[in-house]
CSV table of C-alpha atoms in Angstrom, one decimal:
chain,number,residue,atom,x,y,z
O,891,UNK,CA,-0.3,-0.2,-0.1
O,892,UNK,CA,1.5,3.4,-0.7
O,893,UNK,CA,2.0,6.2,1.8
O,894,UNK,CA,-1.4,8.4,0.6
O,895,UNK,CA,-3.1,4.9,0.6
O,896,UNK,CA,-2.3,4.5,4.4
O,897,UNK,CA,-3.2,7.9,5.0
O,898,UNK,CA,-6.8,7.1,3.7
O,899,UNK,CA,-7.1,4.3,5.7
O,900,UNK,CA,-5.8,6.4,8.6
O,901,UNK,CA,-8.3,8.7,8.1
O,902,UNK,CA,-11.2,6.0,7.8
O,903,UNK,CA,-10.1,4.6,10.8
O,904,UNK,CA,-9.9,8.1,12.8
O,905,UNK,CA,-13.8,8.5,11.5
O,906,UNK,CA,-14.6,5.0,12.1
O,907,UNK,CA,-18.0,4.3,14.2
O,908,UNK,CA,-16.0,1.8,15.8
O,909,UNK,CA,-14.6,4.9,17.9
O,910,UNK,CA,-11.2,5.9,18.7
O,911,UNK,CA,-10.3,3.3,21.5
O,912,UNK,CA,-10.9,0.6,19.3
O,913,UNK,CA,-9.1,2.4,16.5
O,914,UNK,CA,-6.0,3.1,18.4
O,915,UNK,CA,-6.0,-0.4,19.9
O,916,UNK,CA,-6.4,-1.7,16.3
O,917,UNK,CA,-3.7,0.5,14.7
O,918,UNK,CA,-1.1,-0.3,17.5
O,919,UNK,CA,-1.8,-4.0,18.1
O,920,UNK,CA,-2.9,-5.7,14.9
O,921,UNK,CA,0.6,-6.8,14.0
O,922,UNK,CA,0.9,-8.3,17.6
O,923,UNK,CA,-2.3,-10.1,17.3
O,924,UNK,CA,-1.3,-11.6,13.8
O,925,UNK,CA,1.9,-12.8,15.1
O,926,UNK,CA,0.3,-14.3,18.3
O,927,UNK,CA,-2.3,-16.2,15.8
O,928,UNK,CA,0.7,-17.5,13.7
O,929,UNK,CA,2.5,-18.7,16.6
O,930,UNK,CA,-0.5,-20.4,17.8
O,931,UNK,CA,-0.9,-22.4,14.7
O,932,UNK,CA,-3.1,-20.1,12.3
O,933,UNK,CA,-2.3,-20.6,8.9
O,934,UNK,CA,-1.2,-17.6,7.1
O,935,UNK,CA,-4.1,-18.3,4.5
O,936,UNK,CA,-6.5,-18.2,7.2
O,937,UNK,CA,-5.0,-15.2,9.2
O,938,UNK,CA,-7.6,-12.8,7.8
O,939,UNK,CA,-10.7,-14.7,8.8
O,940,UNK,CA,-9.5,-15.6,12.4
O,941,UNK,CA,-8.2,-12.0,13.0
O,942,UNK,CA,-11.5,-10.2,11.9
O,943,UNK,CA,-13.4,-12.7,14.3
O,944,UNK,CA,-11.1,-12.1,17.2
O,945,UNK,CA,-11.1,-8.2,16.4
O,946,UNK,CA,-15.3,-8.1,16.3
O,947,UNK,CA,-14.9,-10.0,19.9
O,948,UNK,CA,-12.3,-7.3,21.0
O,949,UNK,CA,-14.7,-4.6,20.4
O,950,UNK,CA,-17.3,-6.1,22.0
O,951,UNK,CA,-15.4,-6.5,25.1
O,952,UNK,CA,-13.4,-3.1,24.9
O,953,UNK,CA,-15.7,-1.7,27.7
O,954,UNK,CA,-14.9,-4.4,29.9
O,955,UNK,CA,-11.2,-3.9,29.5
O,956,UNK,CA,-9.1,-2.1,32.6
O,957,UNK,CA,-6.9,0.3,31.2
O,958,UNK,CA,-4.6,-0.1,34.1
O,959,UNK,CA,-3.5,-3.6,33.0
O,960,UNK,CA,-1.5,-4.1,30.4
O,961,UNK,CA,-3.3,-4.6,27.1
O,962,UNK,CA,-1.3,-7.5,25.4
O,963,UNK,CA,-2.0,-10.2,28.0
O,964,UNK,CA,-5.6,-9.4,27.6
O,965,UNK,CA,-5.3,-9.4,23.7
O,966,UNK,CA,-3.2,-12.6,23.7
O,967,UNK,CA,-6.0,-14.1,25.7
O,968,UNK,CA,-8.4,-13.6,22.9
O,969,UNK,CA,-5.5,-15.0,20.5
O,970,UNK,CA,-5.4,-18.2,22.4
O,971,UNK,CA,-9.2,-18.6,22.3
O,972,UNK,CA,-9.4,-17.9,18.7
O,973,UNK,CA,-6.8,-20.0,17.8
O,974,UNK,CA,-7.8,-22.9,19.8
O,975,UNK,CA,-11.0,-23.0,18.2
O,976,UNK,CA,-9.6,-22.7,14.8
O,977,UNK,CA,-7.4,-25.7,15.3
O,978,UNK,CA,-10.1,-28.0,16.5
O,979,UNK,CA,-11.5,-27.8,13.2
O,980,UNK,CA,-10.6,-30.9,11.1
O,981,UNK,CA,-10.0,-29.5,8.1
O,982,UNK,CA,-7.7,-26.8,9.7
O,983,UNK,CA,-5.7,-29.5,11.1
O,984,UNK,CA,-5.3,-31.1,7.7
O,985,UNK,CA,-4.4,-27.7,6.2
O,986,UNK,CA,-1.6,-27.2,9.1
O,987,UNK,CA,0.0,-30.5,8.3
O,988,UNK,CA,-0.2,-29.5,4.6
O,989,UNK,CA,1.8,-26.4,5.3
O,990,UNK,CA,4.2,-28.7,7.1
O,991,UNK,CA,5.1,-30.7,4.2
O,992,UNK,CA,6.3,-27.6,2.1
O,993,UNK,CA,8.4,-26.2,5.0
O,994,UNK,CA,12.1,-26.1,4.9
O,995,UNK,CA,14.1,-26.9,7.8
O,996,UNK,CA,16.8,-24.5,7.9
O,997,UNK,CA,17.2,-21.0,9.5
O,998,UNK,CA,19.5,-19.0,7.5
O,999,UNK,CA,17.0,-16.3,7.3
O,1000,UNK,CA,14.2,-14.7,9.5
O,1001,UNK,CA,11.5,-16.3,7.0
O,1002,UNK,CA,13.4,-19.8,7.4
O,1003,UNK,CA,13.6,-19.5,11.3
O,1004,UNK,CA,10.2,-18.6,11.5
O,1005,UNK,CA,9.1,-21.5,9.2
O,1006,UNK,CA,11.3,-23.9,11.1
O,1007,UNK,CA,9.8,-22.3,14.6
O,1008,UNK,CA,6.0,-22.5,13.5
O,1009,UNK,CA,6.7,-26.3,12.3
O,1010,UNK,CA,8.2,-27.2,15.5
O,1011,UNK,CA,5.6,-25.5,17.6
O,1012,UNK,CA,3.2,-27.9,15.5
O,1013,UNK,CA,4.4,-30.9,17.2
O,1014,UNK,CA,3.5,-29.8,20.8
O,1015,UNK,CA,0.2,-29.8,22.2
O,1016,UNK,CA,-1.9,-26.7,22.4
O,1017,UNK,CA,-1.4,-26.1,25.9
O,1018,UNK,CA,2.5,-26.5,25.6
O,1019,UNK,CA,2.6,-24.6,22.7
O,1020,UNK,CA,0.6,-21.6,24.2
O,1021,UNK,CA,2.7,-21.9,27.3
O,1022,UNK,CA,6.3,-21.4,25.4
O,1023,UNK,CA,5.0,-18.8,23.1
O,1024,UNK,CA,4.0,-16.8,26.0
O,1025,UNK,CA,6.8,-17.4,28.2
O,1026,UNK,CA,9.6,-17.9,25.8
O,1027,UNK,CA,8.4,-15.8,22.6
O,1028,UNK,CA,6.3,-13.1,24.3
O,1029,UNK,CA,8.3,-12.7,27.6
O,1030,UNK,CA,5.3,-13.1,30.0
O,1031,UNK,CA,6.0,-13.9,33.6
O,1032,UNK,CA,4.4,-17.5,34.6
O,1033,UNK,CA,2.4,-15.7,37.0
O,1034,UNK,CA,0.8,-13.7,34.3
O,1035,UNK,CA,0.4,-16.4,32.0
O,1036,UNK,CA,-1.6,-18.4,34.9
O,1037,UNK,CA,-3.7,-15.2,35.4
O,1038,UNK,CA,-4.4,-14.7,31.6
O,1039,UNK,CA,-5.4,-18.3,30.9
O,1040,UNK,CA,-7.2,-18.7,34.6
O,1041,UNK,CA,-5.0,-22.0,35.2
O,1042,UNK,CA,-2.7,-22.7,38.1
O,1043,UNK,CA,0.8,-21.5,38.0
O,1044,UNK,CA,2.1,-24.7,38.7
O,1045,UNK,CA,0.6,-25.9,35.7
O,1046,UNK,CA,2.3,-23.1,33.6
O,1047,UNK,CA,5.3,-24.2,34.8
O,1048,UNK,CA,4.9,-27.8,33.8
O,1049,UNK,CA,3.6,-26.7,30.4
O,1050,UNK,CA,6.7,-24.6,29.5
O,1051,UNK,CA,8.9,-27.4,31.0
O,1052,UNK,CA,7.4,-29.9,28.9
O,1053,UNK,CA,7.0,-27.5,25.8
O,1054,UNK,CA,10.6,-26.6,25.9
O,1055,UNK,CA,11.6,-30.3,25.7
O,1056,UNK,CA,9.4,-30.9,22.9
O,1057,UNK,CA,10.2,-27.7,21.0
O,1058,UNK,CA,13.9,-28.5,21.4
O,1059,UNK,CA,13.5,-32.1,20.2
O,1060,UNK,CA,11.4,-30.9,17.3
O,1061,UNK,CA,13.6,-28.2,16.1
O,1062,UNK,CA,16.7,-30.7,16.4
O,1063,UNK,CA,14.8,-33.2,14.4
O,1064,UNK,CA,13.8,-31.0,11.8
O,1065,UNK,CA,17.4,-29.6,11.5
O,1066,UNK,CA,18.9,-33.1,11.2
O,1067,UNK,CA,15.9,-33.8,8.6
O,1068,UNK,CA,17.1,-30.8,6.4
O,1069,UNK,CA,20.6,-31.5,6.9
O,1070,UNK,CA,20.1,-34.9,5.7
O,1071,UNK,CA,18.1,-33.8,2.7
Q,16,UNK,CA,8.3,-33.4,38.0
Q,17,UNK,CA,11.5,-31.6,39.5
Q,18,UNK,CA,11.0,-28.5,42.0
Q,19,UNK,CA,13.8,-26.5,40.6
Q,20,UNK,CA,12.8,-23.5,39.0
Q,21,UNK,CA,12.8,-23.0,35.0
Q,22,UNK,CA,16.4,-22.0,33.7
Q,23,UNK,CA,16.8,-19.6,31.0
Q,24,UNK,CA,15.8,-21.0,27.3
Q,25,UNK,CA,18.6,-22.5,25.6
Q,26,UNK,CA,21.0,-19.9,23.5
Q,27,UNK,CA,20.2,-21.6,20.3
Q,28,UNK,CA,16.8,-21.8,20.8
Q,29,UNK,CA,16.7,-18.2,22.1
Q,30,UNK,CA,18.8,-17.2,18.8
Q,31,UNK,CA,16.3,-19.1,16.4
Q,32,UNK,CA,13.3,-17.3,18.3
Q,33,UNK,CA,14.9,-13.8,17.9
Q,34,UNK,CA,15.5,-14.6,14.4
Q,35,UNK,CA,11.9,-15.6,14.1
Q,36,UNK,CA,10.8,-12.6,15.6
Q,37,UNK,CA,11.5,-10.5,12.5
Q,38,UNK,CA,9.7,-12.5,10.0
Q,39,UNK,CA,5.9,-11.0,10.9
Q,40,UNK,CA,5.8,-7.8,8.8
Q,41,UNK,CA,2.5,-6.3,9.0
Q,42,UNK,CA,0.5,-6.5,5.6
Q,43,UNK,CA,-1.4,-3.2,5.4
Q,44,UNK,CA,-4.0,-4.6,3.0
Q,45,UNK,CA,-4.9,-7.5,5.4
Q,46,UNK,CA,-5.2,-4.7,8.3
Q,47,UNK,CA,-7.3,-2.7,6.0
Q,48,UNK,CA,-9.4,-5.5,5.1
Q,49,UNK,CA,-9.7,-6.9,8.7
Q,50,UNK,CA,-10.6,-3.2,10.2
Q,51,UNK,CA,-13.3,-3.0,7.4
Q,52,UNK,CA,-15.0,-6.2,8.0
Q,53,UNK,CA,-15.1,-5.5,11.8
Q,54,UNK,CA,-16.7,-1.8,10.9
Q,55,UNK,CA,-19.3,-3.7,9.1
Q,56,UNK,CA,-20.0,-6.4,11.0
Q,57,UNK,CA,-20.4,-4.4,14.4
Q,58,UNK,CA,-22.3,-1.7,12.5
Q,59,UNK,CA,-24.8,-3.9,10.9
Q,60,UNK,CA,-25.0,-5.9,14.0
Q,61,UNK,CA,-24.0,-8.9,11.9
Q,62,UNK,CA,-21.5,-10.7,13.7
Q,63,UNK,CA,-19.0,-12.7,11.0
Q,64,UNK,CA,-20.9,-16.0,10.9
Q,65,UNK,CA,-23.2,-17.2,13.7
Q,66,UNK,CA,-20.8,-20.0,14.4
Q,67,UNK,CA,-18.1,-17.8,14.8
Q,68,UNK,CA,-16.2,-16.6,17.8
Q,69,UNK,CA,-15.5,-18.0,21.3
Q,70,UNK,CA,-16.7,-20.9,23.0
Q,71,UNK,CA,-18.1,-21.0,26.8
Q,72,UNK,CA,-16.1,-19.1,29.2
Q,73,UNK,CA,-13.5,-21.5,30.7
Q,74,UNK,CA,-11.8,-18.4,32.4
Q,75,UNK,CA,-14.7,-17.4,34.2
Q,76,UNK,CA,-13.3,-13.7,33.6
Q,77,UNK,CA,-15.7,-10.9,32.8
Q,78,UNK,CA,-13.2,-9.3,31.0
Q,79,UNK,CA,-11.8,-12.2,29.2
Q,80,UNK,CA,-12.3,-13.3,25.5
Q,81,UNK,CA,-14.3,-16.4,26.2
Q,82,UNK,CA,-17.4,-14.0,26.9
Q,83,UNK,CA,-16.5,-11.9,24.1
Q,84,UNK,CA,-18.2,-14.2,21.1
Q,85,UNK,CA,-19.8,-13.1,18.3
Q,86,UNK,CA,-23.0,-12.4,20.0
Q,87,UNK,CA,-21.5,-10.3,22.4
Q,88,UNK,CA,-19.8,-8.1,19.7
Q,89,UNK,CA,-23.1,-8.1,18.3
Q,90,UNK,CA,-24.8,-6.5,21.2
Q,91,UNK,CA,-22.2,-3.9,21.6
Q,92,UNK,CA,-22.9,-2.4,18.6
Q,93,UNK,CA,-21.2,0.8,17.6
Q,94,UNK,CA,-21.8,3.9,19.6
Q,95,UNK,CA,-23.5,2.9,22.7
Q,96,UNK,CA,-20.7,0.7,23.5
Q,97,UNK,CA,-17.9,3.1,22.8
Q,98,UNK,CA,-19.5,5.8,24.7
Q,99,UNK,CA,-19.4,3.4,27.6
Q,100,UNK,CA,-15.8,3.3,27.2
Q,101,UNK,CA,-15.6,6.9,28.3
Q,102,UNK,CA,-12.4,7.8,30.1
Q,103,UNK,CA,-11.0,4.2,29.6
Q,104,UNK,CA,-10.8,4.8,26.1
Q,105,UNK,CA,-8.9,7.7,26.4
Q,106,UNK,CA,-6.3,6.1,28.8
Q,107,UNK,CA,-6.2,3.0,26.4
Q,108,UNK,CA,-5.3,5.3,23.5
Q,109,UNK,CA,-2.8,7.2,25.3
Q,110,UNK,CA,-1.0,4.1,26.6
Q,111,UNK,CA,-1.2,2.6,23.1
Q,112,UNK,CA,0.2,5.8,21.8
Q,113,UNK,CA,3.2,6.0,23.8
Q,114,UNK,CA,3.7,2.4,24.0
Q,115,UNK,CA,3.9,2.4,27.9
Q,116,UNK,CA,1.8,-0.5,28.2
Q,117,UNK,CA,4.2,-2.5,25.8
Q,118,UNK,CA,7.1,-1.4,27.6
Q,119,UNK,CA,5.9,-2.2,31.2
Q,120,UNK,CA,4.8,-5.4,30.1
Q,121,UNK,CA,8.0,-6.3,28.3
Q,122,UNK,CA,10.3,-5.2,31.0
Q,123,UNK,CA,8.6,-8.4,32.9
Q,124,UNK,CA,11.3,-11.1,33.4
Q,125,UNK,CA,10.1,-14.3,31.9
Q,126,UNK,CA,11.9,-16.1,34.6
Q,127,UNK,CA,10.5,-13.9,37.4
Q,128,UNK,CA,9.1,-15.8,40.2
Q,129,UNK,CA,9.8,-19.6,38.8
Q,130,UNK,CA,9.1,-22.0,41.2
Q,131,UNK,CA,8.3,-25.6,41.3
Q,132,UNK,CA,5.9,-27.3,38.7
Q,133,UNK,CA,2.7,-29.2,39.8
Q,134,UNK,CA,1.6,-32.1,37.8
Q,135,UNK,CA,0.3,-31.4,34.3
Q,136,UNK,CA,-3.4,-30.8,34.5
Q,137,UNK,CA,-4.8,-30.3,30.9
Q,138,UNK,CA,-7.4,-27.4,31.1
Q,139,UNK,CA,-10.7,-28.6,29.8
Q,140,UNK,CA,-11.4,-27.4,26.2
Q,141,UNK,CA,-14.5,-25.6,25.6
Q,142,UNK,CA,-16.7,-27.0,22.8
Q,143,UNK,CA,-16.0,-24.8,19.7
Q,144,UNK,CA,-17.9,-22.7,17.9
Q,145,UNK,CA,-16.8,-23.2,14.4
Q,146,UNK,CA,-14.9,-20.0,12.8
Q,147,UNK,CA,-16.8,-19.1,9.7
Q,148,UNK,CA,-14.2,-20.0,6.9
Q,149,UNK,CA,-14.6,-16.9,4.3
Q,150,UNK,CA,-13.3,-16.1,1.4
Q,151,UNK,CA,-9.4,-15.4,1.4
Q,152,UNK,CA,-8.8,-13.8,-1.7
Q,153,UNK,CA,-8.5,-10.1,-1.4
Q,154,UNK,CA,-11.4,-8.1,-2.4
Q,155,UNK,CA,-11.1,-5.1,-4.7
Q,156,UNK,CA,-10.1,-2.2,-2.9
Q,157,UNK,CA,-10.4,0.5,-5.7
Q,158,UNK,CA,-9.9,3.6,-4.0
Q,159,UNK,CA,-6.6,2.5,-2.2
Q,160,UNK,CA,-5.3,1.0,-5.6
Q,161,UNK,CA,-6.2,4.2,-7.4
Q,162,UNK,CA,-3.5,5.1,-9.8
Q,163,UNK,CA,-3.6,8.8,-8.4
Q,164,UNK,CA,-2.9,7.6,-4.9
Q,165,UNK,CA,0.0,5.5,-6.1
Q,166,UNK,CA,1.5,8.3,-8.1
Q,167,UNK,CA,1.3,10.4,-5.3
Q,168,UNK,CA,3.2,8.2,-3.2
Q,169,UNK,CA,5.9,8.0,-5.7
Q,170,UNK,CA,6.0,11.6,-7.0
Q,171,UNK,CA,4.6,13.9,-4.8
Q,172,UNK,CA,3.6,16.5,-7.2
Q,173,UNK,CA,0.8,19.4,-6.4
Q,174,UNK,CA,-1.4,17.4,-8.9
Q,175,UNK,CA,-1.2,14.3,-7.7
Q,176,UNK,CA,-1.3,15.7,-4.0
Q,177,UNK,CA,-4.5,17.4,-5.1
Q,178,UNK,CA,-6.1,14.1,-6.6
Q,179,UNK,CA,-5.3,12.3,-3.4
Q,180,UNK,CA,-6.9,14.8,-1.1
Q,181,UNK,CA,-10.0,14.3,-3.7
Q,182,UNK,CA,-10.0,10.8,-3.1
Q,183,UNK,CA,-9.8,11.3,0.5
Q,184,UNK,CA,-12.6,13.8,0.5
Q,185,UNK,CA,-14.5,11.2,-1.6
Q,186,UNK,CA,-14.1,8.3,0.7
Q,187,UNK,CA,-15.3,10.3,3.6
Q,188,UNK,CA,-18.3,11.6,1.8
Q,189,UNK,CA,-19.0,8.1,0.8
Q,190,UNK,CA,-18.5,6.8,4.5
Q,191,UNK,CA,-20.8,9.5,5.9
Q,192,UNK,CA,-23.7,8.6,3.5
Q,193,UNK,CA,-23.0,5.0,4.3
Q,194,UNK,CA,-23.2,5.8,7.9
Q,195,UNK,CA,-26.5,7.3,7.3
Q,196,UNK,CA,-27.9,3.9,6.2
Q,197,UNK,CA,-26.4,2.0,8.9
Q,198,UNK,CA,-27.5,4.3,11.5
Q,199,UNK,CA,-30.9,3.9,10.0
Q,200,UNK,CA,-30.5,0.3,10.1
Q,201,UNK,CA,-29.3,0.2,13.7
Q,202,UNK,CA,-32.4,1.9,14.6
Q,203,UNK,CA,-34.7,-0.6,12.9
Q,204,UNK,CA,-35.5,2.3,10.3
Q,205,UNK,CA,-35.4,-0.1,7.1
Q,206,UNK,CA,-36.8,2.2,4.6
Q,207,UNK,CA,-34.8,5.1,5.6
Q,208,UNK,CA,-31.8,2.8,5.2
Q,209,UNK,CA,-32.9,1.7,1.7
Q,210,UNK,CA,-33.5,5.1,0.8
Q,211,UNK,CA,-29.6,6.5,2.1
Q,212,UNK,CA,-28.2,3.3,0.3
Q,213,UNK,CA,-29.8,4.0,-2.9
Q,214,UNK,CA,-28.7,7.4,-2.7
Q,215,UNK,CA,-25.2,6.4,-2.0
Q,216,UNK,CA,-25.4,4.1,-4.8
Q,217,UNK,CA,-26.8,6.9,-7.4
Q,218,UNK,CA,-24.0,9.2,-6.1
Q,219,UNK,CA,-21.0,6.6,-6.4
Q,220,UNK,CA,-22.6,3.6,-8.4
Q,221,UNK,CA,-19.0,2.1,-8.3
Q,222,UNK,CA,-17.5,3.7,-5.4
Q,223,UNK,CA,-15.1,2.4,-3.0
Q,224,UNK,CA,-17.8,1.4,-0.4
Q,225,UNK,CA,-19.8,-0.4,-2.9
Q,226,UNK,CA,-19.4,-3.7,-1.5
Q,227,UNK,CA,-20.4,-2.3,2.0
Q,228,UNK,CA,-23.4,-0.2,0.5
Q,229,UNK,CA,-24.6,-3.7,-1.1
Q,230,UNK,CA,-24.6,-5.4,2.2
Q,231,UNK,CA,-26.3,-2.6,3.8
Q,232,UNK,CA,-28.9,-2.5,1.4
Q,233,UNK,CA,-29.4,-6.3,1.1
Q,234,UNK,CA,-29.5,-6.1,4.9
Q,235,UNK,CA,-32.3,-3.3,4.8
Q,236,UNK,CA,-34.4,-4.9,2.1
Q,237,UNK,CA,-34.6,-8.1,4.0
Q,238,UNK,CA,-35.6,-6.4,7.2
Q,239,UNK,CA,-38.4,-4.2,5.3
Q,240,UNK,CA,-39.9,-7.8,4.0
Q,241,UNK,CA,-38.9,-7.1,0.4
Q,242,UNK,CA,-37.0,-10.3,0.2
Q,243,UNK,CA,-37.5,-10.8,-3.5
Q,244,UNK,CA,-35.4,-7.5,-4.3
Q,245,UNK,CA,-32.8,-8.6,-1.6
Q,246,UNK,CA,-32.4,-12.0,-3.0
Q,247,UNK,CA,-31.7,-10.2,-6.5
Q,248,UNK,CA,-29.5,-7.8,-5.0
Q,249,UNK,CA,-27.6,-10.9,-3.1
Q,250,UNK,CA,-27.3,-12.7,-6.3
Q,251,UNK,CA,-25.8,-9.7,-8.2
Q,252,UNK,CA,-23.5,-9.2,-5.4
Q,253,UNK,CA,-22.1,-12.9,-5.3
Q,254,UNK,CA,-21.4,-12.5,-9.0
Q,255,UNK,CA,-19.9,-9.1,-8.8
Q,256,UNK,CA,-17.7,-9.9,-5.8
Q,257,UNK,CA,-17.3,-13.9,-6.0
Q,258,UNK,CA,-14.4,-13.4,-3.4
Q,259,UNK,CA,-15.9,-10.9,-1.3
Q,260,UNK,CA,-15.1,-11.2,2.6
Q,261,UNK,CA,-18.7,-9.9,3.1
Q,262,UNK,CA,-20.2,-12.5,1.2
Q,263,UNK,CA,-21.0,-14.4,4.5
Q,264,UNK,CA,-22.8,-11.2,5.7
Q,265,UNK,CA,-25.2,-11.4,2.5
Q,266,UNK,CA,-25.9,-14.7,3.4
Q,267,UNK,CA,-26.2,-14.2,7.1
Q,268,UNK,CA,-28.9,-11.5,6.3
Q,269,UNK,CA,-30.8,-13.6,3.8
Q,270,UNK,CA,-31.0,-16.3,6.2
Q,271,UNK,CA,-32.2,-14.1,9.0
Q,272,UNK,CA,-35.4,-13.7,6.9
Q,273,UNK,CA,-36.1,-17.7,7.4
C-alpha cells in the first residue's frame, strides 16, 4: 500500500464508527495479534478470517477492559481462544499438516527461522505451545500466564517445561532432517 | 516433576526465536481488510458468522475473550458501547500511543518468580463454535489502488497531492452517506436505510465502499420484508464480488429472514 493510501486508511479509521479507542488499539496491536495467531497455529491463509473474528470480539469486550492493566496479555487471551477454536476444526488441522510438508528445515533467514519455529511448535499440544509462546517468545512471566489463562501457576510451569523439551526435540529433528536431505 | 525453577531458554533456541521474531511484517492490505470487516460486522450487527467466535468461557473472567463471542460483539453495537468506554478509551489510547503498556509489559522477566511446577493438569477445552470460513482472496480496494494515490506516493507533485486529497474527501463523503444507512438500519428504520443506501448508489455507483453499501442495502431490504429484491441484489453481489469477505454477511442477512 502506498503512503497516501495508508493515510486514507488512517483517515477512515479515525472517522470510524468503531470509535477512537478501538481504532487506536487496532492500529497499535494488529501486528502483535497476527503474530500471536501465527505462533499459535493459524495458517497465513486463514489469518484474515481469524483476525477479524477476534477483533469483532475485542470490540465487543472493550468496555470491560481495565486500562490500568497491560493490553497485550488481554489481547493474547483472545488469540489463545480463537486459535484454539480454529485448530479444533479437522480441516484446519489437515491444512496445517499440509503447510508443514512444504516448509524447509534450515534457518538462514528470518523467514526460514519462522518456518522452522512454526513447524516445531506444531509438534506440541496446544497447551504447551501456548505456554512457551507466551513465556519464551513473548516474555510473559509464569504468574501472568496463569492469570491470563486462568490456570494454576504450577500448570504453567509444567507446560513450559514440557513444551520446551518438545520444542527443542522438534527443532533438532527438523534440522537433522534438513541436513540429511 | 522437578522442583527446580525454570532455567533460561537454551541460547540456540533463544537465537532462533530472535530471528523468527523479525518475520512477521504487517500487511497493510490485510490490516485494512480486517478493519473494514470489523466495522461492517459491528455496525450492521452482523457478527461474522453465527458459528464464529469464542466458546463458553473457561476462564470465568468477565473481561476475558471467552465471553466475547460474536453475540457479545453484536450486542455491543457501535456508539453505545464506545460511549461506555468513556475515559477508559482515552486512557487506553494514550497508553497505546506512548507504548507505555508494551514497555511495562516487556520489562517483566520471563523468569520472574519461577517456582516448582505441579503435575500437568490439562485444561478442559470448551466446545468450539466453528469460525466461519470465508473467502481468502483479497477483495477489490479500488480507492486504495487508484492510480492517483500510487502516483502521489512515488512523486508528490501538487497535482497528485490534489488528487489524493480529492480521493480522501470522496471516501469520507461515501463513508458518511453509508453511515446514514447504517444508523437507520441500527435503529430499525429499514426504509430509511434503503433510501440512504440507494442515494449512495446513485452518487457513487462504483464507489470504494460499494460492497459495504450492497450489504447494507440487502440487509435493509430483508428487514423491510422485500425479500425478492434482497435476493436479486444478493445474487448480483455474489456475481460481482465472488471473493468478497462480506459474502457471508450477505448470506447471513438472507438467512435471517427465514
